[in-house]
PDB file of C-alpha atoms in Angstrom:
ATOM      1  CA  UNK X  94       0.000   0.000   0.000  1.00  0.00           C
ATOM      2  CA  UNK X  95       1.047   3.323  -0.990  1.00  0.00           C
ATOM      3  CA  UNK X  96      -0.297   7.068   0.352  1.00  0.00           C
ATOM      4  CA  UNK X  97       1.475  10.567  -1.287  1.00  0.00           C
ATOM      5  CA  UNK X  98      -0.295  13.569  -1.977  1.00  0.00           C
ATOM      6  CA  UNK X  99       0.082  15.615  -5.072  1.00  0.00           C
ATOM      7  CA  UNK X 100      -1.172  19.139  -5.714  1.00  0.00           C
ATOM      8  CA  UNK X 101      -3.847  19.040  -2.450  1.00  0.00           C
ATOM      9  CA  UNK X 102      -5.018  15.368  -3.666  1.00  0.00           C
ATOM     10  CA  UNK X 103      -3.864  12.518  -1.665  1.00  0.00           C
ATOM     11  CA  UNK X 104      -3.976   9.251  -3.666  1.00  0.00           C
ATOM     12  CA  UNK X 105      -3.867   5.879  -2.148  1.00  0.00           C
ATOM     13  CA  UNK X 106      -2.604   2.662  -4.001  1.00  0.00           C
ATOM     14  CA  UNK X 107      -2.729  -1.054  -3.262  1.00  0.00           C
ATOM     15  CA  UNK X 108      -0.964  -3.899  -5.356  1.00  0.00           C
ATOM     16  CA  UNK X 109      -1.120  -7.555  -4.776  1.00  0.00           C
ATOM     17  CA  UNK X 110       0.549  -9.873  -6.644  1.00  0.00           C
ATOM     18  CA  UNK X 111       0.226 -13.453  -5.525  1.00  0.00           C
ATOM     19  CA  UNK X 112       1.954 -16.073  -8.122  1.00  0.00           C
ATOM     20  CA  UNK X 113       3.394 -19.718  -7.883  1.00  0.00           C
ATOM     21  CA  UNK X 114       6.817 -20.771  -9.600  1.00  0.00           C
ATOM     22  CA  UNK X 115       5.368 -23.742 -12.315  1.00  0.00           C
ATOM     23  CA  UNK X 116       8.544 -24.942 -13.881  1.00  0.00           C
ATOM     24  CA  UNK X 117      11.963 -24.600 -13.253  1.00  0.00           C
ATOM     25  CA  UNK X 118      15.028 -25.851 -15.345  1.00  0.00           C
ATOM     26  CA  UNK X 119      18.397 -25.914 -13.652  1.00  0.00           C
ATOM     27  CA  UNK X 120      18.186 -22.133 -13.035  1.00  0.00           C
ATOM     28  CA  UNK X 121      15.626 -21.081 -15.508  1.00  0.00           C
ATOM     29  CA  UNK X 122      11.865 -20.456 -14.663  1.00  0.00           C
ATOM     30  CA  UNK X 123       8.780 -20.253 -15.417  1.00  0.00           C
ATOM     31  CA  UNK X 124       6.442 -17.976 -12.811  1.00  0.00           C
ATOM     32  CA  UNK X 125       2.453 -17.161 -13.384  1.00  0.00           C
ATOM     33  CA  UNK X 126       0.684 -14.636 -11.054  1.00  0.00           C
ATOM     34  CA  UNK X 127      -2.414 -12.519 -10.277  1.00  0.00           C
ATOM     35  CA  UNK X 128      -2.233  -8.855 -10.183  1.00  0.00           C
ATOM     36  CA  UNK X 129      -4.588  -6.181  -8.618  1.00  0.00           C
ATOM     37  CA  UNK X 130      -4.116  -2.623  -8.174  1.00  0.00           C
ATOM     38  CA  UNK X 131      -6.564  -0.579  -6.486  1.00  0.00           C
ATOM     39  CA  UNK X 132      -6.337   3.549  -6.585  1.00  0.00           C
ATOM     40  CA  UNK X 133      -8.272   6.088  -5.121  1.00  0.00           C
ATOM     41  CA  UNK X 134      -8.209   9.889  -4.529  1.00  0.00           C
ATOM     42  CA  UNK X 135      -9.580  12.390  -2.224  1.00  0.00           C
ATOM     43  CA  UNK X 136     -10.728  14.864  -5.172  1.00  0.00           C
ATOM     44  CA  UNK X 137     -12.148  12.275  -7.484  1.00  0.00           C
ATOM     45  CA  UNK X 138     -10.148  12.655  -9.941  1.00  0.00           C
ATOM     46  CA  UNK X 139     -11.531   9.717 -12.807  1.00  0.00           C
ATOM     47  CA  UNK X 140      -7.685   8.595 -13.959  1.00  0.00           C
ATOM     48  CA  UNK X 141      -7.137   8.307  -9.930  1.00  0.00           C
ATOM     49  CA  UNK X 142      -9.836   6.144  -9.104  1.00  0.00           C
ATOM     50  CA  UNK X 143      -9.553   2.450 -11.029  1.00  0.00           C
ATOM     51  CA  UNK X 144      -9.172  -0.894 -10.415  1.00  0.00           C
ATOM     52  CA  UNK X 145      -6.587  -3.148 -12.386  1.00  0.00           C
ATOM     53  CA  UNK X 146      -6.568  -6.929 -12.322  1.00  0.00           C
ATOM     54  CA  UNK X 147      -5.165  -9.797 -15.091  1.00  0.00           C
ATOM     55  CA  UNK X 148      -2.820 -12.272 -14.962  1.00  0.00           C
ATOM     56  CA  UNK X 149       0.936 -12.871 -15.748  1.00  0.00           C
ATOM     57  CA  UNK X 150       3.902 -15.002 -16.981  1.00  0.00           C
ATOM     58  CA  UNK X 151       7.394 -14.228 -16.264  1.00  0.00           C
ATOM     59  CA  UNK X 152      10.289 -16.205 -17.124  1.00  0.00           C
ATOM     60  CA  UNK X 153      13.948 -16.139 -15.868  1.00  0.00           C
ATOM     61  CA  UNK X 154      15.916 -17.468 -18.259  1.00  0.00           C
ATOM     62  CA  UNK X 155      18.920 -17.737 -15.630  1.00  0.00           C
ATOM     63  CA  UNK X 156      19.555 -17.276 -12.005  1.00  0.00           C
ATOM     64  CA  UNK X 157      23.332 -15.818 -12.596  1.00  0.00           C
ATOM     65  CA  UNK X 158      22.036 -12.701 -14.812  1.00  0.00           C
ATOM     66  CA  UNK X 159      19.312 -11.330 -12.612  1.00  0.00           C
ATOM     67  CA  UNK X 160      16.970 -10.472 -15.941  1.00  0.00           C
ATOM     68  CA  UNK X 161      13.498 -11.502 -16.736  1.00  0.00           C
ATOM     69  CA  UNK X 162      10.889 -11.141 -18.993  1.00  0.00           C
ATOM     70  CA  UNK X 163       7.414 -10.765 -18.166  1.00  0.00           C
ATOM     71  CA  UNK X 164       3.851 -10.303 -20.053  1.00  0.00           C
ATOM     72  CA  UNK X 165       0.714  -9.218 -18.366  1.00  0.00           C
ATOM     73  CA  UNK X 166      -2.655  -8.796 -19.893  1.00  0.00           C
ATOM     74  CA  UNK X 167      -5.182  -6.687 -17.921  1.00  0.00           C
ATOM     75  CA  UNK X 168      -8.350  -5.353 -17.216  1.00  0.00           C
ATOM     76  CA  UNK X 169      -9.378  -2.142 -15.589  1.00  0.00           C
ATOM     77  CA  UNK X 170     -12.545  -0.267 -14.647  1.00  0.00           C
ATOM     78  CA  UNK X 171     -12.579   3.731 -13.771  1.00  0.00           C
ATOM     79  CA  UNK X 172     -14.422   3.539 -10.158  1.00  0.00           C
ATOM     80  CA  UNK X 173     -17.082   6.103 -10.141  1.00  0.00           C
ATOM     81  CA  UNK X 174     -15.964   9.203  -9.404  1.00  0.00           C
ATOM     82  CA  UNK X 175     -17.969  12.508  -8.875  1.00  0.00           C
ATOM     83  CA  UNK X 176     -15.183  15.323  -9.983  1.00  0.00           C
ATOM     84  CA  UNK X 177     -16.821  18.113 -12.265  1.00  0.00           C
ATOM     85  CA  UNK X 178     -13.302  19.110 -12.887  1.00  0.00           C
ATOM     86  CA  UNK X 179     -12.589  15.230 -13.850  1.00  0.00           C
ATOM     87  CA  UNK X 180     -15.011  13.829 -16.023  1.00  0.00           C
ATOM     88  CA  UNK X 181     -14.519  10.557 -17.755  1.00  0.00           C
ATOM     89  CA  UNK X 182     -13.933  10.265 -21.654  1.00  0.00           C
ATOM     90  CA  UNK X 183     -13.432   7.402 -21.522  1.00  0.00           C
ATOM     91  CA  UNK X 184     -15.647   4.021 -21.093  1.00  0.00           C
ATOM     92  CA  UNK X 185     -16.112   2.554 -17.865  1.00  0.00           C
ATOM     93  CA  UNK X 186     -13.496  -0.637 -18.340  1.00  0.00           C
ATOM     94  CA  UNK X 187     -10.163  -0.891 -20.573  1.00  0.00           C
ATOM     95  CA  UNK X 188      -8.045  -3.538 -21.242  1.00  0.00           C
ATOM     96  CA  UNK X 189      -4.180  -3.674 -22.318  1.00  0.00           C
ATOM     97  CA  UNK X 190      -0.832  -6.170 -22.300  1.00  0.00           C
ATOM     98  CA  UNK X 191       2.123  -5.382 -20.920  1.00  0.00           C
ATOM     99  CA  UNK X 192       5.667  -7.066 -22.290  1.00  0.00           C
ATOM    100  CA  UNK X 193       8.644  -6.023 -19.743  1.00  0.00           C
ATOM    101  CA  UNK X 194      12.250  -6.831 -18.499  1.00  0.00           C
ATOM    102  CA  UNK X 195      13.526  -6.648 -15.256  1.00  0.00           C
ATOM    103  CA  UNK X 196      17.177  -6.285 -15.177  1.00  0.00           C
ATOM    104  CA  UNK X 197      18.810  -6.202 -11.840  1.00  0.00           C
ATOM    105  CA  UNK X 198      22.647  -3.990 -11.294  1.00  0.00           C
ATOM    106  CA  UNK X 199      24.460  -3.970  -8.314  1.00  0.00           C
ATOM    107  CA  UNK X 200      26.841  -1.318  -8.088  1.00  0.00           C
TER     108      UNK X 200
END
């Protein structure tokens, strides 16, 4: 959970991410996980106020690189929110995929 205010709005976050490891290779894997996100605002701002949720793949092709891949496809829904300042253009849900790599650097 994460709280910071911006411009006399304070915006609250949650993330959850539960996943299980499915297949691993000598020190390769192959991960799959849920994902929420929940955000809300004090002023009701629409793009503030949504709820994300989909699933995901990641695979690390080897332990001794620290670098993965991931894909994540997702649905979200603006939460009602009652800013005149704010007003939704958009529909009420959206959808999108995400591709990624983590890379990890110690220095």
């Amino acid at each position: 959970a994460i709280h910071f205010s911006r411009y006399r709005n304070n915006i609250f976050t949650l993330r959850v991410r539960p996943g299980l490891e499915i297949v691993r290779l000598c020190a390769s894997s192959l991960d799959v996980y849920i994902r929420s996100y929940l955000s809300q605002d004090t002023q009701r701002e629409f793009f503030n106020n949504i709820l994300e949720y989909g699933v995901g793949v990641r695979v690390i092709p080897t332990d001794r690189l620290n670098i993965s891949f991931k894909y994540e496809f997702m649905q979200g829904n603006y939460l009602p929110a009652s800013s005149p300042n704010s007003p939704n253009p958009y529909g009420a849900k959206y959808h999108y995929n995400l591709f990624g790599m983590n890379l990890f650097l110690r220095f």
